[in-house]
Amino acid sequence: YSLNTLAIVLIARKRPVEALECIDRILAFDKDDPQIVMNRGSLLRDMGRYDDALAAYRSVLAKCPGEAHHELGFIHYLLHQWSEAESELTRSLEAGYVHAYYTRGAARIWAGDARGAVEDFDRAAKLDASEKRRSDAATHAAGIRHKYNLGDK
């Protein structure tokens, strides 16, 4: 197996520490592979090592700004840092990463911005590549409209 494949298997088997060791070994040979750095950040995030994950994502902002800003925003979302989450997710959208509409919609509803959340979920329902996220986004938008009496679109 390649180290990357082994890392994936270890993650699936709920052995994150060993998976991280594999990823770090890959990066020792190719520290400039942004996808491996992104994978490392996701693993660190899933391990609850948010500061390390934030550092990993920041290190690849120049190479993959949309995805990296999205992941930064998602960590701020997990930490209930709504303003920071919205800021990073907006940067992700500015870089063309449309999946961020869904996540920014979730952050906005928690921050108390129901109208902004509906706008983002509506955009996600039209633009997201995932059929499930499009469907979920449409459902969220409808539920928020109903709960906050925002009327139909």
Short mmCIF file of C-alpha atoms in Angstrom, two decimals:
data_model
loop_
_atom_site.label_atom_id
_atom_site.label_comp_id
_atom_site.label_asym_id
_atom_site.label_seq_id
_atom_site.Cartn_x
_atom_site.Cartn_y
_atom_site.Cartn_z
CA TYR A 1 0.00 0.00 0.00
CA SER A 2 1.02 3.59 -0.47
CA LEU A 3 1.22 5.67 2.69
CA ASN A 4 -1.80 7.67 1.54
CA THR A 5 -3.87 4.52 1.06
CA LEU A 6 -2.71 3.23 4.42
CA ALA A 7 -3.73 6.53 6.04
CA ILE A 8 -7.21 6.23 4.52
CA VAL A 9 -7.55 2.66 5.80
CA LEU A 10 -6.40 3.71 9.27
CA ILE A 11 -8.89 6.58 9.34
CA ALA A 12 -11.69 4.16 8.36
CA ARG A 13 -10.59 1.85 11.17
CA LYS A 14 -10.74 4.72 13.69
CA ARG A 15 -6.97 4.83 14.19
CA PRO A 16 -6.33 8.55 13.67
CA VAL A 17 -2.98 8.78 15.45
CA GLU A 18 -1.47 6.16 13.15
CA ALA A 19 -3.12 7.79 10.12
CA LEU A 20 -1.57 11.12 11.10
CA GLU A 21 1.84 9.45 11.32
CA CYS A 22 1.39 8.21 7.72
CA ILE A 23 0.37 11.65 6.49
CA ASP A 24 3.31 13.25 8.28
CA ARG A 25 5.65 10.73 6.62
CA ILE A 26 4.22 11.66 3.21
CA LEU A 27 4.72 15.36 3.97
CA ALA A 28 8.33 14.70 5.01
CA PHE A 29 8.96 13.80 1.36
CA ASP A 30 6.55 16.22 -0.30
CA LYS A 31 5.65 19.08 2.03
CA ASP A 32 4.15 21.09 -0.83
CA ASP A 33 1.27 18.78 -1.74
CA PRO A 34 -1.76 20.89 -0.81
CA GLN A 35 -4.20 17.99 -0.89
CA ILE A 36 -2.17 16.00 1.60
CA VAL A 37 -1.95 19.10 3.83
CA MET A 38 -5.73 19.52 3.51
CA ASN A 39 -6.20 15.85 4.46
CA ARG A 40 -3.93 16.41 7.46
CA GLY A 41 -6.00 19.41 8.49
CA SER A 42 -9.22 17.40 8.25
CA LEU A 43 -7.76 14.61 10.33
CA LEU A 44 -6.52 17.07 12.96
CA ARG A 45 -9.96 18.72 13.00
CA ASP A 46 -11.65 15.36 13.49
CA MET A 47 -9.23 14.65 16.36
CA GLY A 48 -10.27 17.93 18.02
CA ARG A 49 -6.87 19.51 17.42
CA TYR A 50 -8.37 22.71 16.07
CA ASP A 51 -5.33 24.98 16.41
CA ASP A 52 -3.17 22.52 14.48
CA ALA A 53 -5.89 22.09 11.85
CA LEU A 54 -6.22 25.86 11.45
CA ALA A 55 -2.46 26.12 10.93
CA ALA A 56 -2.55 23.36 8.30
CA TYR A 57 -5.34 25.05 6.34
CA ARG A 58 -3.69 28.47 6.57
CA SER A 59 -0.50 27.01 5.12
CA VAL A 60 -2.26 26.15 1.83
CA LEU A 61 -4.42 29.24 1.38
CA ALA A 62 -2.39 30.40 -1.61
CA LYS A 63 -2.67 27.04 -3.38
CA CYS A 64 -6.33 26.18 -2.74
CA PRO A 65 -8.03 29.27 -1.29
CA GLY A 66 -11.64 28.18 -1.75
CA GLU A 67 -11.34 24.85 0.00
CA ALA A 68 -8.90 26.10 2.66
CA HIS A 69 -11.08 29.10 3.60
CA HIS A 70 -14.08 26.76 3.73
CA GLU A 71 -12.31 24.44 6.15
CA LEU A 72 -11.16 27.40 8.27
CA GLY A 73 -14.74 28.62 8.36
CA PHE A 74 -16.01 25.17 9.29
CA ILE A 75 -13.66 25.00 12.28
CA HIS A 76 -14.83 28.42 13.45
CA TYR A 77 -18.39 27.13 13.02
CA LEU A 78 -17.59 24.11 15.20
CA LEU A 79 -16.14 26.48 17.81
CA HIS A 80 -19.30 28.66 17.67
CA GLN A 81 -17.25 31.60 16.42
CA TRP A 82 -19.97 32.81 14.05
CA SER A 83 -18.37 36.04 12.85
CA GLU A 84 -15.07 34.35 12.04
CA ALA A 85 -16.91 31.47 10.37
CA GLU A 86 -18.91 33.82 8.17
CA SER A 87 -15.81 35.81 7.24
CA GLU A 88 -13.83 32.71 6.19
CA LEU A 89 -16.79 31.21 4.35
CA THR A 90 -17.33 34.48 2.47
CA ARG A 91 -13.67 34.36 1.39
CA SER A 92 -14.25 30.79 0.25
CA LEU A 93 -17.19 31.91 -1.87
CA GLU A 94 -15.14 34.78 -3.30
CA ALA A 95 -12.64 32.13 -4.42
CA GLY A 96 -15.45 30.27 -6.21
CA TYR A 97 -16.05 27.43 -3.74
CA VAL A 98 -19.87 27.20 -3.90
CA HIS A 99 -20.13 24.46 -1.26
CA ALA A 100 -19.49 27.25 1.26
CA TYR A 101 -23.03 28.59 0.75
CA TYR A 102 -24.39 25.63 2.69
CA THR A 103 -21.94 26.00 5.58
CA ARG A 104 -22.30 29.78 5.71
CA GLY A 105 -26.09 29.34 5.80
CA ALA A 106 -25.71 27.12 8.87
CA ALA A 107 -23.38 29.63 10.54
CA ARG A 108 -25.73 32.51 9.78
CA ILE A 109 -28.75 30.84 11.34
CA TRP A 110 -26.79 30.20 14.54
CA ALA A 111 -25.61 33.83 14.48
CA GLY A 112 -29.23 34.98 14.29
CA ASP A 113 -29.26 36.04 10.63
CA ALA A 114 -32.28 34.10 9.35
CA ARG A 115 -32.60 36.08 6.11
CA GLY A 116 -28.92 35.62 5.29
CA ALA A 117 -29.21 31.91 6.07
CA VAL A 118 -32.19 31.53 3.73
CA GLU A 119 -30.31 33.34 0.94
CA ASP A 120 -27.32 31.04 1.37
CA PHE A 121 -29.39 27.87 1.56
CA ASP A 122 -31.31 28.97 -1.56
CA ARG A 123 -28.00 29.44 -3.40
CA ALA A 124 -26.73 26.08 -2.15
CA ALA A 125 -29.97 24.43 -3.32
CA LYS A 126 -29.23 25.70 -6.84
CA LEU A 127 -25.44 25.47 -7.06
CA ASP A 128 -24.04 22.73 -4.83
CA ALA A 129 -22.58 19.74 -6.64
CA SER A 130 -24.06 17.29 -4.14
CA GLU A 131 -27.67 16.33 -4.75
CA LYS A 132 -28.12 15.55 -1.04
CA ARG A 133 -26.79 18.97 0.03
CA ARG A 134 -29.01 20.67 -2.56
CA SER A 135 -32.02 18.83 -1.15
CA ASP A 136 -31.01 19.50 2.47
CA ALA A 137 -30.40 23.18 1.67
CA ALA A 138 -33.87 23.55 0.14
CA THR A 139 -35.38 21.89 3.22
CA HIS A 140 -33.42 24.17 5.57
CA ALA A 141 -34.44 27.29 3.64
CA ALA A 142 -38.12 26.27 3.76
CA GLY A 143 -37.92 25.49 7.48
CA ILE A 144 -36.28 28.82 8.31
CA ARG A 145 -38.82 30.72 6.20
CA HIS A 146 -41.61 29.01 8.11
CA LYS A 147 -40.06 29.38 11.59
CA TYR A 148 -39.21 33.07 11.11
CA ASN A 149 -42.30 33.88 9.04
CA LEU A 150 -40.20 35.12 6.13
CA GLY A 151 -42.74 34.13 3.48
CA ASP A 152 -42.13 32.24 0.28
CA LYS A 153 -39.32 33.06 -2.07
#
